[in-house]
Amino acid sequence: MARFQEMNREELQREIKRLSEENARLTLIGETSHQAVIEQRLYLAKSYLVNPSEYELNTWYHVEGFSGCFELKRLNGVMGWGNWENSWEEVAFPLARLIEIRDCCSTGSCS
């Protein structure tokens, strides 16, 4: 199996469709640990179809599947690095998982 970075757009789209179907199937049967791995691979594959220049540094994002606010500090390939509101610990997420928000209130909820 080819690595995502070696796939062309059409191959990525086919793989995203396959992973989406697998993710839905695993969710339906309650295979949460395997489903989490497939979900992460799905977001990684999707991240190869986004343009990293569309993501702004020092901007707040909602991370799909998580609560709270994430501030994007730097990019490395298809990964966005930053930290959660009120935390200094640096974490990374696939870019396709980030949704820009206008503001992040101090309670940790996004608006």
PDB file of N, CA and C in Angstrom:
ATOM      1  N   MET A   1       0.847  -1.189   0.000  1.00  0.00           N
ATOM      2  CA  MET A   1       0.000   0.000   0.000  1.00  0.00           C
ATOM      3  C   MET A   1       0.884   1.242   0.000  1.00  0.00           C
ATOM      4  N   ALA A   2       0.564   2.188  -0.858  1.00  0.00           N
ATOM      5  CA  ALA A   2       1.337   3.413  -0.975  1.00  0.00           C
ATOM      6  C   ALA A   2       1.096   4.326   0.221  1.00  0.00           C
ATOM      7  N   ARG A   3       2.114   5.121   0.517  1.00  0.00           N
ATOM      8  CA  ARG A   3       1.962   6.124   1.573  1.00  0.00           C
ATOM      9  C   ARG A   3       1.120   7.274   1.037  1.00  0.00           C
ATOM     10  N   PHE A   4       0.412   7.937   1.940  1.00  0.00           N
ATOM     11  CA  PHE A   4      -0.467   9.034   1.520  1.00  0.00           C
ATOM     12  C   PHE A   4       0.290  10.076   0.700  1.00  0.00           C
ATOM     13  N   GLN A   5       1.495  10.417   1.115  1.00  0.00           N
ATOM     14  CA  GLN A   5       2.245  11.466   0.427  1.00  0.00           C
ATOM     15  C   GLN A   5       2.644  11.053  -0.988  1.00  0.00           C
ATOM     16  N   GLU A   6       2.584   9.760  -1.291  1.00  0.00           N
ATOM     17  CA  GLU A   6       2.930   9.266  -2.622  1.00  0.00           C
ATOM     18  C   GLU A   6       1.709   9.141  -3.528  1.00  0.00           C
ATOM     19  N   MET A   7       0.520   9.301  -2.969  1.00  0.00           N
ATOM     20  CA  MET A   7      -0.716   9.144  -3.738  1.00  0.00           C
ATOM     21  C   MET A   7      -1.087  10.431  -4.463  1.00  0.00           C
ATOM     22  N   ASN A   8      -1.711  10.263  -5.642  1.00  0.00           N
ATOM     23  CA  ASN A   8      -2.248  11.433  -6.324  1.00  0.00           C
ATOM     24  C   ASN A   8      -3.638  11.726  -5.772  1.00  0.00           C
ATOM     25  N   ARG A   9      -4.235  12.804  -6.233  1.00  0.00           N
ATOM     26  CA  ARG A   9      -5.528  13.250  -5.699  1.00  0.00           C
ATOM     27  C   ARG A   9      -6.598  12.156  -5.827  1.00  0.00           C
ATOM     28  N   GLU A  10      -6.677  11.525  -6.975  1.00  0.00           N
ATOM     29  CA  GLU A  10      -7.683  10.489  -7.200  1.00  0.00           C
ATOM     30  C   GLU A  10      -7.475   9.296  -6.256  1.00  0.00           C
ATOM     31  N   GLU A  11      -6.238   8.884  -6.073  1.00  0.00           N
ATOM     32  CA  GLU A  11      -5.941   7.781  -5.158  1.00  0.00           C
ATOM     33  C   GLU A  11      -6.300   8.143  -3.724  1.00  0.00           C
ATOM     34  N   LEU A  12      -6.000   9.383  -3.342  1.00  0.00           N
ATOM     35  CA  LEU A  12      -6.358   9.839  -1.997  1.00  0.00           C
ATOM     36  C   LEU A  12      -7.866   9.831  -1.806  1.00  0.00           C
ATOM     37  N   GLN A  13      -8.601  10.284  -2.794  1.00  0.00           N
ATOM     38  CA  GLN A  13     -10.054  10.310  -2.681  1.00  0.00           C
ATOM     39  C   GLN A  13     -10.635   8.904  -2.556  1.00  0.00           C
ATOM     40  N   ARG A  14     -10.080   7.953  -3.293  1.00  0.00           N
ATOM     41  CA  ARG A  14     -10.526   6.563  -3.163  1.00  0.00           C
ATOM     42  C   ARG A  14     -10.215   6.018  -1.772  1.00  0.00           C
ATOM     43  N   GLU A  15      -9.021   6.331  -1.279  1.00  0.00           N
ATOM     44  CA  GLU A  15      -8.634   5.852   0.051  1.00  0.00           C
ATOM     45  C   GLU A  15      -9.490   6.503   1.134  1.00  0.00           C
ATOM     46  N   ILE A  16      -9.813   7.777   0.982  1.00  0.00           N
ATOM     47  CA  ILE A  16     -10.683   8.469   1.933  1.00  0.00           C
ATOM     48  C   ILE A  16     -12.060   7.820   1.949  1.00  0.00           C
ATOM     49  N   LYS A  17     -12.580   7.482   0.783  1.00  0.00           N
ATOM     50  CA  LYS A  17     -13.881   6.805   0.709  1.00  0.00           C
ATOM     51  C   LYS A  17     -13.809   5.452   1.415  1.00  0.00           C
ATOM     52  N   ARG A  18     -12.751   4.691   1.163  1.00  0.00           N
ATOM     53  CA  ARG A  18     -12.597   3.384   1.785  1.00  0.00           C
ATOM     54  C   ARG A  18     -12.497   3.508   3.308  1.00  0.00           C
ATOM     55  N   LEU A  19     -11.681   4.457   3.772  1.00  0.00           N
ATOM     56  CA  LEU A  19     -11.520   4.665   5.206  1.00  0.00           C
ATOM     57  C   LEU A  19     -12.818   5.147   5.856  1.00  0.00           C
ATOM     58  N   SER A  20     -13.567   5.991   5.166  1.00  0.00           N
ATOM     59  CA  SER A  20     -14.852   6.478   5.691  1.00  0.00           C
ATOM     60  C   SER A  20     -15.822   5.323   5.877  1.00  0.00           C
ATOM     61  N   GLU A  21     -15.870   4.439   4.900  1.00  0.00           N
ATOM     62  CA  GLU A  21     -16.749   3.275   4.999  1.00  0.00           C
ATOM     63  C   GLU A  21     -16.307   2.354   6.133  1.00  0.00           C
ATOM     64  N   GLU A  22     -15.015   2.139   6.250  1.00  0.00           N
ATOM     65  CA  GLU A  22     -14.484   1.294   7.324  1.00  0.00           C
ATOM     66  C   GLU A  22     -14.766   1.923   8.690  1.00  0.00           C
ATOM     67  N   ASN A  23     -14.594   3.229   8.778  1.00  0.00           N
ATOM     68  CA  ASN A  23     -14.860   3.955  10.023  1.00  0.00           C
ATOM     69  C   ASN A  23     -16.325   3.800  10.433  1.00  0.00           C
ATOM     70  N   ALA A  24     -17.235   3.950   9.479  1.00  0.00           N
ATOM     71  CA  ALA A  24     -18.666   3.811   9.765  1.00  0.00           C
ATOM     72  C   ALA A  24     -18.989   2.392  10.216  1.00  0.00           C
ATOM     73  N   ARG A  25     -18.413   1.411   9.553  1.00  0.00           N
ATOM     74  CA  ARG A  25     -18.659   0.015   9.914  1.00  0.00           C
ATOM     75  C   ARG A  25     -18.173  -0.287  11.325  1.00  0.00           C
ATOM     76  N   LEU A  26     -16.967   0.177  11.651  1.00  0.00           N
ATOM     77  CA  LEU A  26     -16.410  -0.077  12.981  1.00  0.00           C
ATOM     78  C   LEU A  26     -17.190   0.652  14.075  1.00  0.00           C
ATOM     79  N   THR A  27     -17.667   1.839  13.761  1.00  0.00           N
ATOM     80  CA  THR A  27     -18.488   2.590  14.717  1.00  0.00           C
ATOM     81  C   THR A  27     -19.785   1.830  14.984  1.00  0.00           C
ATOM     82  N   LEU A  28     -20.372   1.308  13.937  1.00  0.00           N
ATOM     83  CA  LEU A  28     -21.629   0.577  14.049  1.00  0.00           C
ATOM     84  C   LEU A  28     -21.507  -0.674  14.919  1.00  0.00           C
ATOM     85  N   ILE A  29     -20.393  -1.379  14.808  1.00  0.00           N
ATOM     86  CA  ILE A  29     -20.236  -2.617  15.576  1.00  0.00           C
ATOM     87  C   ILE A  29     -19.544  -2.396  16.918  1.00  0.00           C
ATOM     88  N   GLY A  30     -19.183  -1.147  17.210  1.00  0.00           N
ATOM     89  CA  GLY A  30     -18.638  -0.823  18.523  1.00  0.00           C
ATOM     90  C   GLY A  30     -17.165  -1.134  18.722  1.00  0.00           C
ATOM     91  N   GLU A  31     -16.404  -1.252  17.649  1.00  0.00           N
ATOM     92  CA  GLU A  31     -14.958  -1.500  17.730  1.00  0.00           C
ATOM     93  C   GLU A  31     -14.236  -0.167  17.920  1.00  0.00           C
ATOM     94  N   THR A  32     -14.335   0.409  19.113  1.00  0.00           N
ATOM     95  CA  THR A  32     -13.854   1.777  19.329  1.00  0.00           C
ATOM     96  C   THR A  32     -12.344   1.943  19.194  1.00  0.00           C
ATOM     97  N   SER A  33     -11.559   0.991  19.643  1.00  0.00           N
ATOM     98  CA  SER A  33     -10.104   1.169  19.550  1.00  0.00           C
ATOM     99  C   SER A  33      -9.636   1.100  18.099  1.00  0.00           C
ATOM    100  N   HIS A  34     -10.138   0.152  17.339  1.00  0.00           N
ATOM    101  CA  HIS A  34      -9.771   0.051  15.928  1.00  0.00           C
ATOM    102  C   HIS A  34     -10.355   1.224  15.146  1.00  0.00           C
ATOM    103  N   GLN A  35     -11.553   1.633  15.499  1.00  0.00           N
ATOM    104  CA  GLN A  35     -12.199   2.760  14.840  1.00  0.00           C
ATOM    105  C   GLN A  35     -11.390   4.039  15.026  1.00  0.00           C
ATOM    106  N   ALA A  36     -10.812   4.235  16.205  1.00  0.00           N
ATOM    107  CA  ALA A  36     -10.002   5.434  16.472  1.00  0.00           C
ATOM    108  C   ALA A  36      -8.764   5.478  15.574  1.00  0.00           C
ATOM    109  N   VAL A  37      -8.164   4.322  15.321  1.00  0.00           N
ATOM    110  CA  VAL A  37      -6.995   4.252  14.431  1.00  0.00           C
ATOM    111  C   VAL A  37      -7.405   4.602  13.000  1.00  0.00           C
ATOM    112  N   ILE A  38      -8.508   4.031  12.544  1.00  0.00           N
ATOM    113  CA  ILE A  38      -9.005   4.304  11.184  1.00  0.00           C
ATOM    114  C   ILE A  38      -9.388   5.773  11.044  1.00  0.00           C
ATOM    115  N   GLU A  39     -10.018   6.327  12.086  1.00  0.00           N
ATOM    116  CA  GLU A  39     -10.401   7.741  12.054  1.00  0.00           C
ATOM    117  C   GLU A  39      -9.169   8.636  11.920  1.00  0.00           C
ATOM    118  N   GLN A  40      -8.114   8.329  12.638  1.00  0.00           N
ATOM    119  CA  GLN A  40      -6.884   9.121  12.547  1.00  0.00           C
ATOM    120  C   GLN A  40      -6.279   9.022  11.136  1.00  0.00           C
ATOM    121  N   ARG A  41      -6.282   7.827  10.575  1.00  0.00           N
ATOM    122  CA  ARG A  41      -5.783   7.639   9.203  1.00  0.00           C
ATOM    123  C   ARG A  41      -6.648   8.412   8.209  1.00  0.00           C
ATOM    124  N   LEU A  42      -7.954   8.446   8.456  1.00  0.00           N
ATOM    125  CA  LEU A  42      -8.868   9.184   7.593  1.00  0.00           C
ATOM    126  C   LEU A  42      -8.534  10.677   7.598  1.00  0.00           C
ATOM    127  N   TYR A  43      -8.335  11.244   8.778  1.00  0.00           N
ATOM    128  CA  TYR A  43      -7.980  12.666   8.861  1.00  0.00           C
ATOM    129  C   TYR A  43      -6.614  12.937   8.230  1.00  0.00           C
ATOM    130  N   LEU A  44      -5.683  12.026   8.388  1.00  0.00           N
ATOM    131  CA  LEU A  44      -4.371  12.197   7.751  1.00  0.00           C
ATOM    132  C   LEU A  44      -4.519  12.217   6.238  1.00  0.00           C
ATOM    133  N   ALA A  45      -5.269  11.270   5.690  1.00  0.00           N
ATOM    134  CA  ALA A  45      -5.476  11.219   4.241  1.00  0.00           C
ATOM    135  C   ALA A  45      -6.135  12.508   3.745  1.00  0.00           C
ATOM    136  N   LYS A  46      -7.156  12.965   4.452  1.00  0.00           N
ATOM    137  CA  LYS A  46      -7.836  14.208   4.074  1.00  0.00           C
ATOM    138  C   LYS A  46      -6.878  15.398   4.118  1.00  0.00           C
ATOM    139  N   SER A  47      -5.924  15.363   5.027  1.00  0.00           N
ATOM    140  CA  SER A  47      -4.991  16.474   5.194  1.00  0.00           C
ATOM    141  C   SER A  47      -4.078  16.660   3.987  1.00  0.00           C
ATOM    142  N   TYR A  48      -3.875  15.609   3.220  1.00  0.00           N
ATOM    143  CA  TYR A  48      -3.062  15.728   2.015  1.00  0.00           C
ATOM    144  C   TYR A  48      -3.814  16.416   0.883  1.00  0.00           C
ATOM    145  N   LEU A  49      -5.101  16.639   1.055  1.00  0.00           N
ATOM    146  CA  LEU A  49      -5.901  17.335   0.042  1.00  0.00           C
ATOM    147  C   LEU A  49      -6.141  18.801   0.388  1.00  0.00           C
ATOM    148  N   VAL A  50      -5.704  19.245   1.561  1.00  0.00           N
ATOM    149  CA  VAL A  50      -5.900  20.645   1.950  1.00  0.00           C
ATOM    150  C   VAL A  50      -4.627  21.437   1.672  1.00  0.00           C
ATOM    151  N   ASN A  51      -4.786  22.728   1.564  1.00  0.00           N
ATOM    152  CA  ASN A  51      -3.656  23.618   1.324  1.00  0.00           C
ATOM    153  C   ASN A  51      -3.181  24.194   2.666  1.00  0.00           C
ATOM    154  N   PRO A  52      -1.978  23.820   3.119  1.00  0.00           N
ATOM    155  CA  PRO A  52      -1.491  24.318   4.418  1.00  0.00           C
ATOM    156  C   PRO A  52      -1.444  25.847   4.505  1.00  0.00           C
ATOM    157  N   SER A  53      -1.291  26.533   3.368  1.00  0.00           N
ATOM    158  CA  SER A  53      -1.210  27.999   3.413  1.00  0.00           C
ATOM    159  C   SER A  53      -2.547  28.631   3.796  1.00  0.00           C
ATOM    160  N   GLU A  54      -3.631  27.860   3.790  1.00  0.00           N
ATOM    161  CA  GLU A  54      -4.938  28.383   4.189  1.00  0.00           C
ATOM    162  C   GLU A  54      -5.111  28.408   5.708  1.00  0.00           C
ATOM    163  N   TYR A  55      -4.160  27.859   6.437  1.00  0.00           N
ATOM    164  CA  TYR A  55      -4.226  27.829   7.902  1.00  0.00           C
ATOM    165  C   TYR A  55      -3.368  28.951   8.454  1.00  0.00           C
ATOM    166  N   GLU A  56      -3.950  29.727   9.354  1.00  0.00           N
ATOM    167  CA  GLU A  56      -3.245  30.875   9.922  1.00  0.00           C
ATOM    168  C   GLU A  56      -2.654  30.528  11.277  1.00  0.00           C
ATOM    169  N   LEU A  57      -1.397  30.880  11.443  1.00  0.00           N
ATOM    170  CA  LEU A  57      -0.737  30.672  12.730  1.00  0.00           C
ATOM    171  C   LEU A  57      -1.298  31.649  13.754  1.00  0.00           C
ATOM    172  N   ASN A  58      -1.194  31.277  15.022  1.00  0.00           N
ATOM    173  CA  ASN A  58      -1.693  32.085  16.141  1.00  0.00           C
ATOM    174  C   ASN A  58      -3.189  32.375  16.013  1.00  0.00           C
ATOM    175  N   THR A  59      -3.913  31.396  15.469  1.00  0.00           N
ATOM    176  CA  THR A  59      -5.355  31.483  15.292  1.00  0.00           C
ATOM    177  C   THR A  59      -5.999  30.319  16.032  1.00  0.00           C
ATOM    178  N   TRP A  60      -7.195  30.547  16.563  1.00  0.00           N
ATOM    179  CA  TRP A  60      -7.910  29.515  17.310  1.00  0.00           C
ATOM    180  C   TRP A  60      -8.676  28.606  16.377  1.00  0.00           C
ATOM    181  N   TYR A  61      -8.646  27.334  16.685  1.00  0.00           N
ATOM    182  CA  TYR A  61      -9.357  26.319  15.910  1.00  0.00           C
ATOM    183  C   TYR A  61     -10.113  25.389  16.845  1.00  0.00           C
ATOM    184  N   HIS A  62     -11.213  24.856  16.321  1.00  0.00           N
ATOM    185  CA  HIS A  62     -11.900  23.737  16.963  1.00  0.00           C
ATOM    186  C   HIS A  62     -11.295  22.486  16.334  1.00  0.00           C
ATOM    187  N   VAL A  63     -11.053  21.459  17.127  1.00  0.00           N
ATOM    188  CA  VAL A  63     -10.529  20.198  16.616  1.00  0.00           C
ATOM    189  C   VAL A  63     -11.687  19.209  16.590  1.00  0.00           C
ATOM    190  N   GLU A  64     -12.041  18.730  15.383  1.00  0.00           N
ATOM    191  CA  GLU A  64     -13.158  17.787  15.260  1.00  0.00           C
ATOM    192  C   GLU A  64     -12.959  16.601  16.187  1.00  0.00           C
ATOM    193  N   GLY A  65     -13.991  16.297  16.957  1.00  0.00           N
ATOM    194  CA  GLY A  65     -13.940  15.170  17.875  1.00  0.00           C
ATOM    195  C   GLY A  65     -13.456  15.513  19.268  1.00  0.00           C
ATOM    196  N   PHE A  66     -13.088  16.773  19.493  1.00  0.00           N
ATOM    197  CA  PHE A  66     -12.588  17.219  20.789  1.00  0.00           C
ATOM    198  C   PHE A  66     -13.353  18.459  21.216  1.00  0.00           C
ATOM    199  N   SER A  67     -13.397  18.711  22.509  1.00  0.00           N
ATOM    200  CA  SER A  67     -13.976  19.962  22.991  1.00  0.00           C
ATOM    201  C   SER A  67     -12.825  20.880  23.378  1.00  0.00           C
ATOM    202  N   GLY A  68     -13.108  22.141  23.454  1.00  0.00           N
ATOM    203  CA  GLY A  68     -12.078  23.110  23.805  1.00  0.00           C
ATOM    204  C   GLY A  68     -11.529  23.807  22.580  1.00  0.00           C
ATOM    205  N   CYS A  69     -10.593  24.687  22.813  1.00  0.00           N
ATOM    206  CA  CYS A  69     -10.019  25.514  21.758  1.00  0.00           C
ATOM    207  C   CYS A  69      -8.537  25.226  21.606  1.00  0.00           C
ATOM    208  N   PHE A  70      -8.087  25.180  20.382  1.00  0.00           N
ATOM    209  CA  PHE A  70      -6.714  24.851  20.034  1.00  0.00           C
ATOM    210  C   PHE A  70      -6.110  26.021  19.274  1.00  0.00           C
ATOM    211  N   GLU A  71      -4.953  26.517  19.729  1.00  0.00           N
ATOM    212  CA  GLU A  71      -4.277  27.617  19.040  1.00  0.00           C
ATOM    213  C   GLU A  71      -3.163  27.046  18.178  1.00  0.00           C
ATOM    214  N   LEU A  72      -3.255  27.281  16.884  1.00  0.00           N
ATOM    215  CA  LEU A  72      -2.266  26.786  15.932  1.00  0.00           C
ATOM    216  C   LEU A  72      -1.013  27.657  15.987  1.00  0.00           C
ATOM    217  N   LYS A  73       0.117  27.037  16.307  1.00  0.00           N
ATOM    218  CA  LYS A  73       1.377  27.773  16.448  1.00  0.00           C
ATOM    219  C   LYS A  73       2.345  27.553  15.288  1.00  0.00           C
ATOM    220  N   ARG A  74       2.339  26.327  14.721  1.00  0.00           N
ATOM    221  CA  ARG A  74       3.253  26.059  13.607  1.00  0.00           C
ATOM    222  C   ARG A  74       2.731  24.894  12.783  1.00  0.00           C
ATOM    223  N   LEU A  75       3.237  24.825  11.558  1.00  0.00           N
ATOM    224  CA  LEU A  75       2.875  23.754  10.634  1.00  0.00           C
ATOM    225  C   LEU A  75       4.103  22.910  10.342  1.00  0.00           C
ATOM    226  N   ASN A  76       3.873  21.616  10.195  1.00  0.00           N
ATOM    227  CA  ASN A  76       4.929  20.707   9.783  1.00  0.00           C
ATOM    228  C   ASN A  76       4.288  19.683   8.856  1.00  0.00           C
ATOM    229  N   GLY A  77       4.445  19.879   7.560  1.00  0.00           N
ATOM    230  CA  GLY A  77       3.788  19.015   6.593  1.00  0.00           C
ATOM    231  C   GLY A  77       2.284  19.155   6.684  1.00  0.00           C
ATOM    232  N   VAL A  78       1.586  18.054   6.939  1.00  0.00           N
ATOM    233  CA  VAL A  78       0.120  18.074   7.033  1.00  0.00           C
ATOM    234  C   VAL A  78      -0.351  18.117   8.480  1.00  0.00           C
ATOM    235  N   MET A  79       0.560  18.419   9.395  1.00  0.00           N
ATOM    236  CA  MET A  79       0.227  18.473  10.816  1.00  0.00           C
ATOM    237  C   MET A  79       0.283  19.916  11.321  1.00  0.00           C
ATOM    238  N   GLY A  80      -0.689  20.249  12.161  1.00  0.00           N
ATOM    239  CA  GLY A  80      -0.706  21.553  12.816  1.00  0.00           C
ATOM    240  C   GLY A  80      -0.337  21.374  14.282  1.00  0.00           C
ATOM    241  N   TRP A  81       0.675  22.114  14.725  1.00  0.00           N
ATOM    242  CA  TRP A  81       1.159  22.027  16.101  1.00  0.00           C
ATOM    243  C   TRP A  81       0.729  23.259  16.868  1.00  0.00           C
ATOM    244  N   GLY A  82       0.361  23.057  18.114  1.00  0.00           N
ATOM    245  CA  GLY A  82      -0.039  24.173  18.955  1.00  0.00           C
ATOM    246  C   GLY A  82      -0.410  23.673  20.330  1.00  0.00           C
ATOM    247  N   ASN A  83      -1.288  24.419  20.979  1.00  0.00           N
ATOM    248  CA  ASN A  83      -1.679  24.021  22.329  1.00  0.00           C
ATOM    249  C   ASN A  83      -3.142  24.350  22.584  1.00  0.00           C
ATOM    250  N   TRP A  84      -3.714  23.605  23.522  1.00  0.00           N
ATOM    251  CA  TRP A  84      -5.070  23.862  23.967  1.00  0.00           C
ATOM    252  C   TRP A  84      -5.088  25.139  24.786  1.00  0.00           C
ATOM    253  N   GLU A  85      -6.228  25.777  24.838  1.00  0.00           N
ATOM    254  CA  GLU A  85      -6.385  26.958  25.678  1.00  0.00           C
ATOM    255  C   GLU A  85      -6.017  26.601  27.112  1.00  0.00           C
ATOM    256  N   ASN A  86      -5.293  27.475  27.785  1.00  0.00           N
ATOM    257  CA  ASN A  86      -4.853  27.315  29.174  1.00  0.00           C
ATOM    258  C   ASN A  86      -3.879  26.150  29.370  1.00  0.00           C
ATOM    259  N   SER A  87      -3.140  25.783  28.337  1.00  0.00           N
ATOM    260  CA  SER A  87      -2.148  24.715  28.448  1.00  0.00           C
ATOM    261  C   SER A  87      -0.892  25.109  27.674  1.00  0.00           C
ATOM    262  N   TRP A  88       0.245  24.722  28.201  1.00  0.00           N
ATOM    263  CA  TRP A  88       1.518  24.986  27.530  1.00  0.00           C
ATOM    264  C   TRP A  88       2.017  23.772  26.765  1.00  0.00           C
ATOM    265  N   GLU A  89       1.380  22.622  26.999  1.00  0.00           N
ATOM    266  CA  GLU A  89       1.813  21.395  26.336  1.00  0.00           C
ATOM    267  C   GLU A  89       1.524  21.466  24.837  1.00  0.00           C
ATOM    268  N   GLU A  90       2.549  21.205  24.034  1.00  0.00           N
ATOM    269  CA  GLU A  90       2.393  21.242  22.585  1.00  0.00           C
ATOM    270  C   GLU A  90       1.854  19.903  22.081  1.00  0.00           C
ATOM    271  N   VAL A  91       0.829  19.974  21.229  1.00  0.00           N
ATOM    272  CA  VAL A  91       0.227  18.782  20.639  1.00  0.00           C
ATOM    273  C   VAL A  91       0.042  19.027  19.138  1.00  0.00           C
ATOM    274  N   ALA A  92      -0.183  17.953  18.389  1.00  0.00           N
ATOM    275  CA  ALA A  92      -0.347  18.075  16.938  1.00  0.00           C
ATOM    276  C   ALA A  92      -1.602  17.352  16.485  1.00  0.00           C
ATOM    277  N   PHE A  93      -2.215  17.902  15.434  1.00  0.00           N
ATOM    278  CA  PHE A  93      -3.387  17.300  14.815  1.00  0.00           C
ATOM    279  C   PHE A  93      -3.251  17.404  13.299  1.00  0.00           C
ATOM    280  N   PRO A  94      -3.819  16.444  12.563  1.00  0.00           N
ATOM    281  CA  PRO A  94      -3.860  16.574  11.106  1.00  0.00           C
ATOM    282  C   PRO A  94      -4.644  17.833  10.729  1.00  0.00           C
ATOM    283  N   LEU A  95      -4.174  18.565   9.729  1.00  0.00           N
ATOM    284  CA  LEU A  95      -4.813  19.828   9.365  1.00  0.00           C
ATOM    285  C   LEU A  95      -6.296  19.677   9.038  1.00  0.00           C
ATOM    286  N   ALA A  96      -6.689  18.576   8.434  1.00  0.00           N
ATOM    287  CA  ALA A  96      -8.091  18.390   8.061  1.00  0.00           C
ATOM    288  C   ALA A  96      -9.005  18.301   9.280  1.00  0.00           C
ATOM    289  N   ARG A  97      -8.448  18.136  10.436  1.00  0.00           N
ATOM    290  CA  ARG A  97      -9.248  18.039  11.656  1.00  0.00           C
ATOM    291  C   ARG A  97      -9.507  19.424  12.272  1.00  0.00           C
ATOM    292  N   LEU A  98      -8.847  20.451  11.776  1.00  0.00           N
ATOM    293  CA  LEU A  98      -8.951  21.793  12.349  1.00  0.00           C
ATOM    294  C   LEU A  98     -10.013  22.624  11.643  1.00  0.00           C
ATOM    295  N   ILE A  99     -10.878  23.255  12.435  1.00  0.00           N
ATOM    296  CA  ILE A  99     -11.914  24.141  11.920  1.00  0.00           C
ATOM    297  C   ILE A  99     -11.725  25.493  12.589  1.00  0.00           C
ATOM    298  N   GLU A 100     -11.481  26.521  11.788  1.00  0.00           N
ATOM    299  CA  GLU A 100     -11.225  27.850  12.358  1.00  0.00           C
ATOM    300  C   GLU A 100     -12.463  28.385  13.072  1.00  0.00           C
ATOM    301  N   ILE A 101     -12.214  29.022  14.206  1.00  0.00           N
ATOM    302  CA  ILE A 101     -13.270  29.690  14.957  1.00  0.00           C
ATOM    303  C   ILE A 101     -12.869  31.143  15.133  1.00  0.00           C
ATOM    304  N   ARG A 102     -13.830  31.983  15.412  1.00  0.00           N
ATOM    305  CA  ARG A 102     -13.551  33.419  15.531  1.00  0.00           C
ATOM    306  C   ARG A 102     -12.940  33.801  16.869  1.00  0.00           C
ATOM    307  N   ASP A 103     -13.372  33.112  17.914  1.00  0.00           N
ATOM    308  CA  ASP A 103     -12.940  33.512  19.250  1.00  0.00           C
ATOM    309  C   ASP A 103     -12.955  32.298  20.145  1.00  0.00           C
ATOM    310  N   CYS A 104     -12.177  32.355  21.185  1.00  0.00           N
ATOM    311  CA  CYS A 104     -12.177  31.275  22.166  1.00  0.00           C
ATOM    312  C   CYS A 104     -12.290  31.922  23.531  1.00  0.00           C
ATOM    313  N   CYS A 105     -13.377  31.616  24.213  1.00  0.00           N
ATOM    314  CA  CYS A 105     -13.566  32.225  25.526  1.00  0.00           C
ATOM    315  C   CYS A 105     -12.794  31.455  26.583  1.00  0.00           C
ATOM    316  N   SER A 106     -12.540  32.068  27.676  1.00  0.00           N
ATOM    317  CA  SER A 106     -11.677  31.487  28.721  1.00  0.00           C
ATOM    318  C   SER A 106     -12.269  30.248  29.384  1.00  0.00           C
ATOM    319  N   THR A 107     -13.531  29.938  29.109  1.00  0.00           N
ATOM    320  CA  THR A 107     -14.118  28.737  29.704  1.00  0.00           C
ATOM    321  C   THR A 107     -13.731  27.479  28.933  1.00  0.00           C
ATOM    322  N   GLY A 108     -13.068  27.666  27.774  1.00  0.00           N
ATOM    323  CA  GLY A 108     -12.674  26.509  26.986  1.00  0.00           C
ATOM    324  C   GLY A 108     -13.698  26.108  25.959  1.00  0.00           C
ATOM    325  N   SER A 109     -14.791  26.847  25.869  1.00  0.00           N
ATOM    326  CA  SER A 109     -15.772  26.512  24.845  1.00  0.00           C
ATOM    327  C   SER A 109     -15.574  27.426  23.653  1.00  0.00           C
ATOM    328  N   CYS A 110     -15.809  26.909  22.512  1.00  0.00           N
ATOM    329  CA  CYS A 110     -15.578  27.661  21.290  1.00  0.00           C
ATOM    330  C   CYS A 110     -16.859  28.350  20.836  1.00  0.00           C
ATOM    331  N   SER A 111     -16.685  29.490  20.201  1.00  0.00           N
ATOM    332  CA  SER A 111     -17.862  30.202  19.690  1.00  0.00           C
ATOM    333  C   SER A 111     -17.666  30.520  18.236  1.00  0.00           C
TER     334      SER A 111
END
